[in-house]
Short mmCIF file of C-alpha atoms in Angstrom, two decimals:
data_model
loop_
_atom_site.label_atom_id
_atom_site.label_comp_id
_atom_site.label_asym_id
_atom_site.label_seq_id
_atom_site.Cartn_x
_atom_site.Cartn_y
_atom_site.Cartn_z
CA MET A 20 97.50 47.47 128.56
CA LEU A 21 97.80 49.71 131.30
CA ARG A 22 97.65 49.08 134.37
CA PRO A 23 96.55 50.46 137.67
CA PRO A 24 98.58 53.28 139.43
CA CYS A 25 100.70 52.30 142.24
CA GLY A 26 99.61 51.99 145.02
CA ALA A 27 95.36 51.43 144.36
CA SER A 28 95.75 47.91 143.85
CA ASN A 29 92.88 47.40 147.31
CA LEU A 30 90.85 50.23 146.62
CA ARG A 31 86.88 49.82 145.17
CA VAL A 32 84.26 51.50 144.15
CA GLY A 33 80.16 50.45 144.91
CA HIS A 34 77.58 48.74 147.22
CA GLY A 35 78.60 45.37 148.65
CA ALA A 36 82.18 46.12 147.11
CA PRO A 37 85.43 46.00 149.18
CA VAL A 38 86.89 48.28 149.96
CA GLY A 39 90.68 48.17 148.40
CA ARG A 40 90.53 46.81 145.14
CA PRO A 41 88.27 48.71 143.11
CA SER A 42 87.23 48.32 139.18
CA TRP A 43 89.64 51.22 137.00
CA PRO A 44 88.60 51.17 133.11
CA ASP A 45 89.42 49.97 130.91
CA PHE A 46 91.45 52.27 128.68
CA SER A 47 94.08 49.60 126.79
CA LEU A 48 93.49 49.77 122.67
CA SER A 49 94.91 47.35 120.06
CA ILE A 50 97.60 49.25 117.40
CA GLY A 51 94.54 48.84 114.72
CA ASP A 52 93.14 51.79 116.93
CA ILE A 53 95.85 53.72 117.94
CA ASP A 54 97.52 53.44 113.52
CA GLU A 55 93.35 54.55 112.80
CA ARG A 56 93.05 57.81 115.60
CA PHE A 57 97.16 58.83 115.33
CA GLN A 58 95.78 58.23 110.69
CA ASN A 59 92.78 60.49 112.06
CA ASN A 60 94.30 62.98 113.20
CA VAL A 61 97.11 63.67 110.94
CA ARG A 62 94.46 63.79 108.20
CA TYR A 63 92.25 66.57 110.33
CA PHE A 64 96.22 68.25 110.57
CA ALA A 65 96.37 67.94 107.22
CA PHE A 66 92.63 69.78 105.83
CA ALA A 67 93.43 72.17 108.06
CA VAL A 68 96.23 73.33 107.37
CA CYS A 69 95.18 73.17 103.57
CA LEU A 70 91.90 75.35 104.30
CA ASP A 71 94.66 77.66 106.14
CA ALA A 72 96.28 78.89 103.35
CA PHE A 73 93.00 78.54 101.65
CA PHE A 74 92.40 81.41 103.32
CA PHE A 75 95.58 82.93 103.05
CA GLN A 76 95.50 83.07 99.53
CA CYS A 77 91.93 84.59 99.81
CA HIS A 78 92.86 87.37 102.22
CA ALA A 79 95.56 88.60 100.04
CA GLU A 80 93.22 88.98 96.84
CA TRP A 81 90.62 89.92 98.18
CA PRO A 82 89.70 93.73 98.72
CA SER A 83 90.38 94.91 102.06
CA ALA A 84 87.92 94.71 105.59
CA GLY A 85 84.15 97.07 104.29
CA ASP A 86 85.52 96.78 100.47
CA ALA A 87 83.12 92.83 100.02
CA MET A 88 80.65 94.30 98.54
CA THR A 89 81.69 97.63 97.05
CA LYS A 90 80.02 97.74 92.97
CA LYS A 91 83.02 97.28 91.26
CA ILE A 92 84.50 99.62 88.40
CA ASP A 93 84.22 98.26 84.92
CA CYS A 94 85.23 100.92 82.56
CA PHE A 95 87.98 102.87 82.67
CA VAL A 96 89.84 106.28 79.57
CA VAL A 97 93.17 105.79 80.74
CA GLY A 98 94.64 107.49 78.21
CA VAL A 99 96.38 109.91 76.63
CA GLN A 100 96.56 113.02 78.13
CA LYS A 101 94.82 116.36 76.21
CA ALA A 102 93.65 113.05 73.09
CA GLY A 103 89.71 114.60 73.97
CA THR A 104 89.46 112.79 77.69
CA THR A 105 87.01 115.92 78.74
CA SER A 106 85.07 115.95 75.82
CA LEU A 107 84.86 111.57 76.02
CA PHE A 108 84.36 111.95 79.41
CA GLU A 109 81.45 113.54 78.74
CA MET A 110 80.23 111.36 75.54
CA LEU A 111 79.44 108.70 78.22
CA GLY A 112 77.89 110.40 81.12
CA ARG A 113 75.16 110.79 78.35
CA ASN A 114 74.53 107.07 78.01
CA PRO A 115 71.15 105.45 80.18
CA ASP A 116 73.25 102.49 80.67
CA LEU A 117 76.19 104.13 82.39
CA ALA A 118 76.87 105.17 85.99
CA ALA A 119 78.93 108.69 85.86
CA PRO A 120 81.83 109.69 88.81
CA SER A 121 81.26 113.10 90.06
CA ARG A 122 83.86 113.99 88.37
CA LYS A 123 86.90 113.14 85.50
CA GLU A 124 89.93 112.01 87.28
CA LEU A 125 89.66 110.79 90.45
CA HIS A 126 92.93 109.85 90.50
CA PHE A 127 92.66 106.80 92.39
CA PHE A 128 95.43 104.08 91.20
CA ASP A 129 98.31 107.10 90.33
CA ASP A 130 98.63 108.56 93.85
CA GLU A 131 101.45 107.50 95.84
CA ARG A 132 100.35 108.46 99.51
CA ARG A 133 98.09 105.39 99.40
CA ASP A 134 99.54 102.43 101.06
CA TRP A 135 98.97 99.75 97.82
CA GLY A 136 100.52 96.94 100.36
CA THR A 137 96.91 96.81 101.31
CA PRO A 138 95.59 99.60 99.02
CA SER A 139 90.98 99.96 100.39
CA TYR A 140 88.59 100.68 97.04
CA GLY A 141 86.05 102.35 99.18
CA ASP A 142 86.87 106.11 98.54
CA LEU A 143 86.07 105.06 95.07
CA ASP A 144 82.61 104.56 96.19
CA ARG A 145 82.19 107.74 97.54
CA TYR A 146 82.06 109.98 93.82
CA TYR A 147 79.66 107.27 93.46
CA ALA A 148 77.32 108.57 95.52
CA GLY A 149 73.71 108.91 93.33
CA SER A 150 75.29 107.86 90.47
CA GLY A 151 72.52 104.07 89.73
CA ASP A 152 72.50 100.77 88.87
CA GLY A 153 73.75 101.49 85.68
CA LEU A 154 77.27 100.72 84.32
CA ARG A 155 80.50 102.35 86.29
CA PHE A 156 83.13 104.07 84.79
CA GLU A 157 86.48 106.51 84.96
CA VAL A 158 88.22 109.07 83.29
CA THR A 159 91.78 109.32 84.23
CA PRO A 160 94.06 109.95 80.88
CA ILE A 161 97.22 109.66 83.14
CA TYR A 162 96.89 105.77 84.36
CA CYS A 163 99.17 104.69 81.05
CA PHE A 164 102.03 106.85 81.88
CA TRP A 165 102.25 106.44 85.20
CA PRO A 166 104.59 103.56 86.38
CA GLN A 167 102.80 101.44 88.52
CA SER A 168 99.63 102.69 87.65
CA MET A 169 98.06 99.86 84.94
CA GLU A 170 99.29 97.04 87.50
CA ARG A 171 97.60 98.55 89.75
CA LEU A 172 94.60 98.67 88.38
CA LYS A 173 94.26 95.24 87.65
CA ARG A 174 95.06 93.80 90.51
CA TYR A 175 91.02 96.32 91.27
CA ASN A 176 89.68 94.80 88.24
CA PRO A 177 91.13 92.51 86.24
CA ASP A 178 88.14 92.02 84.34
CA ALA A 179 87.76 96.11 83.51
CA ARG A 180 87.44 97.32 79.65
CA LEU A 181 89.54 99.67 78.82
CA ILE A 182 90.24 102.37 77.02
CA LEU A 183 92.54 104.27 74.79
CA LEU A 184 92.00 107.83 73.36
CA PHE A 185 95.78 108.62 71.13
CA ARG A 186 96.22 111.25 69.37
CA ASP A 187 99.36 112.61 67.52
CA PRO A 188 102.57 113.22 69.58
CA PHE A 189 103.67 116.47 69.02
CA GLU A 190 100.22 117.92 68.52
CA ARG A 191 99.77 116.28 71.85
CA ALA A 192 102.49 118.57 73.13
CA TRP A 193 101.74 121.19 71.87
CA SER A 194 98.53 121.36 74.39
CA HIS A 195 100.05 120.04 76.82
CA TRP A 196 102.30 123.37 76.87
CA CYS A 197 100.25 125.53 76.22
CA MET A 198 97.64 123.75 79.36
CA GLN A 199 101.18 124.24 81.68
CA TYR A 200 101.77 127.61 80.22
CA ALA A 201 98.32 129.24 80.94
CA ARG A 202 98.10 128.07 84.30
CA GLY A 203 100.86 129.95 85.73
CA ARG A 204 103.24 127.03 86.15
CA GLU A 205 105.54 126.70 83.43
CA THR A 206 107.88 129.59 81.96
CA LEU A 207 109.79 127.67 79.48
CA PRO A 208 108.70 128.55 75.41
CA PHE A 209 107.17 125.65 74.68
CA ALA A 210 110.11 125.31 72.20
CA ASP A 211 112.63 124.87 75.23
CA ALA A 212 110.65 122.75 77.21
CA ILE A 213 110.27 119.76 75.02
CA ARG A 214 114.38 119.79 74.41
CA GLU A 215 115.42 120.49 77.80
CA GLU A 216 113.21 117.85 78.93
CA GLN A 217 114.49 115.43 79.98
CA GLU A 218 117.47 116.71 81.56
CA ARG A 219 114.79 118.98 83.21
CA LEU A 220 113.31 115.00 84.85
CA VAL A 221 116.14 113.26 85.64
CA GLY A 222 117.16 112.38 89.01
CA LEU A 223 113.49 113.44 89.96
CA PRO A 224 111.43 110.83 92.47
CA LEU A 225 108.74 109.47 91.40
CA GLY A 226 105.86 111.91 93.16
CA SER A 227 107.70 114.46 91.77
CA ARG A 228 104.33 116.85 90.34
CA ASP A 229 107.14 117.84 87.18
CA ARG A 230 106.71 114.69 85.73
CA ARG A 231 102.98 114.96 85.75
CA TYR A 232 103.37 118.97 84.61
CA PHE A 233 106.09 119.20 82.21
CA SER A 234 106.63 115.11 80.37
CA TYR A 235 105.76 116.35 77.38
CA VAL A 236 107.54 114.33 75.07
CA GLY A 237 107.35 111.32 77.48
CA ARG A 238 104.08 110.89 77.56
CA GLY A 239 104.11 110.85 73.78
CA ARG A 240 106.00 107.03 73.92
CA TYR A 241 102.58 105.55 72.99
CA GLY A 242 103.98 102.65 72.32
CA SER A 243 105.39 100.66 74.76
CA GLN A 244 103.29 102.14 77.36
CA LEU A 245 99.93 100.49 75.08
CA ARG A 246 102.65 97.55 75.43
CA ARG A 247 101.93 97.59 79.10
CA VAL A 248 98.83 97.29 78.80
CA GLN A 249 98.25 94.77 76.48
CA SER A 250 100.97 93.01 78.74
CA LEU A 251 98.57 93.17 81.44
CA PHE A 252 94.99 92.66 80.20
CA PRO A 253 93.77 90.98 76.93
CA VAL A 254 93.52 92.62 73.74
CA ASP A 255 89.48 91.35 73.81
CA GLN A 256 89.57 94.24 77.12
CA LEU A 257 90.23 96.90 74.94
CA LEU A 258 89.52 99.66 72.34
CA LEU A 259 91.84 102.11 71.07
CA LEU A 260 90.85 104.97 69.42
CA THR A 261 92.64 107.56 68.73
CA ALA A 262 91.37 111.59 68.83
CA GLU A 263 91.93 112.31 65.62
CA ASP A 264 88.38 110.12 64.61
CA LEU A 265 86.13 111.04 67.18
CA ALA A 266 86.76 114.77 66.04
CA ARG A 267 86.13 113.77 62.25
CA GLU A 268 83.26 110.97 63.32
CA GLN A 269 82.16 111.54 66.16
CA ASP A 270 79.17 108.83 66.09
CA ALA A 271 80.63 106.35 64.37
CA VAL A 272 83.07 106.67 67.53
CA LEU A 273 80.22 106.07 69.67
CA GLU A 274 78.75 103.25 68.19
CA ARG A 275 82.36 101.40 68.83
CA ILE A 276 82.76 101.58 72.36
CA SER A 277 78.74 101.46 73.09
CA GLY A 278 79.56 97.34 70.85
CA PHE A 279 82.54 97.52 73.21
CA LEU A 280 80.72 97.40 77.00
CA ASN A 281 77.69 95.93 75.42
CA ILE A 282 75.40 98.68 76.44
CA ALA A 283 72.21 100.36 74.63
CA ARG A 284 73.52 102.98 71.43
CA PHE A 285 73.97 106.38 72.86
CA PRO A 286 71.94 108.75 72.30
CA SER A 287 71.29 111.31 69.27
CA ILE A 288 74.71 114.50 70.64
CA PRO A 289 75.67 116.77 69.37
CA ALA A 290 79.16 117.55 68.63
CA VAL A 291 81.39 117.71 71.94
CA ARG A 292 84.50 120.07 72.63
CA ALA A 293 85.45 119.93 75.82
CA HIS A 294 88.24 121.68 77.44
CA GLN A 295 89.44 124.27 74.78
CA ARG A 296 92.75 125.56 74.73
CA PRO A 297 92.70 128.77 76.52
CA ALA A 298 93.18 132.12 75.23
CA VAL A 299 95.74 133.30 76.29
CA ALA A 300 98.79 135.06 74.92
CA TYR A 301 101.52 133.03 74.55
CA PRO A 302 104.33 134.49 73.90
CA SER A 303 105.25 131.95 71.20
CA ALA A 304 103.90 129.79 68.50
CA PRO A 305 105.64 125.99 67.36
CA GLY A 306 107.97 126.33 64.58
CA GLU A 307 107.94 122.80 61.45
CA ALA A 308 111.32 122.75 63.61
CA ASP A 309 109.95 121.43 66.80
CA ARG A 310 107.37 118.73 65.14
CA THR A 311 109.72 117.57 63.47
CA PHE A 312 111.82 117.58 66.90
CA VAL A 313 109.00 116.25 68.45
CA HIS A 314 108.52 113.01 66.23
CA ALA A 315 112.18 112.46 64.97
CA GLN A 316 112.63 112.34 69.37
CA LEU A 317 109.48 109.28 69.13
CA LYS A 318 110.44 107.61 66.32
CA ASP A 319 111.07 104.17 67.33
CA GLU A 320 107.57 104.03 69.47
CA MET A 321 105.37 105.10 66.67
CA GLU A 322 106.53 102.56 64.49
CA LEU A 323 106.31 99.89 67.57
CA LEU A 324 102.48 101.28 67.60
CA ALA A 325 102.15 100.46 64.54
CA ARG A 326 103.49 97.15 64.99
CA LEU A 327 101.10 96.66 67.94
CA THR A 328 97.72 98.17 66.63
CA GLY A 329 97.84 96.20 62.73
CA SER A 330 98.47 99.97 61.57
CA GLN A 331 95.13 100.84 62.57
CA ILE A 332 97.00 103.36 64.78
CA ARG A 333 100.12 105.81 62.48
CA TYR A 334 101.65 108.72 63.20
CA PRO A 335 104.23 110.55 61.20
CA VAL A 336 107.88 108.50 61.17
CA ILE A 337 110.88 111.20 60.92
CA ALA A 338 113.03 108.78 59.42
CA SER A 339 116.57 109.29 61.15
CA THR A 340 119.82 111.33 60.11
#
């Protein structure tokens, strides 16, 4: 039992009560009372700690401040460059159930200038102003090739549906070189550029533009790229197509896309051939030795691609000599 402090024993308070011995609140507590209150405090503290940990974990996974209400992009065409992705972008934009961005290739998830520790996705929203309420799509074919792009995309929307367009790696490399030559970025002939590629790019920093411009053979490593994508997203969220099929059987490919995205069928669309090769004087044409070189460099990659797709996508494989 708690006792009044020394010197208070002769005090009283209240009418008619002798002064000198006041009544003192009864602070007596049984051992049971103390134990019950202690247990309640421990339970409250444990609950508070768990609640705090819960909100900390949620904060790590939720979008940044101001992004929580932003409508997400649900469909991405992530590869590959020079495989008909510009044509596909135009076709997708003609489906009434889809919402197109203001331009192709937003280059958001391959932007090394962003703070990827705490990314802000609000910048994406401005590209869809006035695009309607349809399913948003985005087409940036470097994503499957650029380091960390797919990991960043998964963090943004792990439920996104991804479309990959492949093309014969030699034809893709030649088209890539033609684009860079026409833009004045490439000075080497095609034959030299593909053979000197590794030496040109080795040791360059991740954000170097040369990695984007001169990766003619490197971007053809389809097997490794697809394996990485499949390690991050389930197969039912992936649609694998080829540029060759899109050119030959456009309607059938669009039918597959509408089923994959669960959207209305595409309207009748005349053959689309966007982004034609620039009509400039190229210094030389590719030769059979160049074709053999590219296919030989990518032999293992093409075999891996065939295995990962159940031989549904197969490009020429040159036996090792």
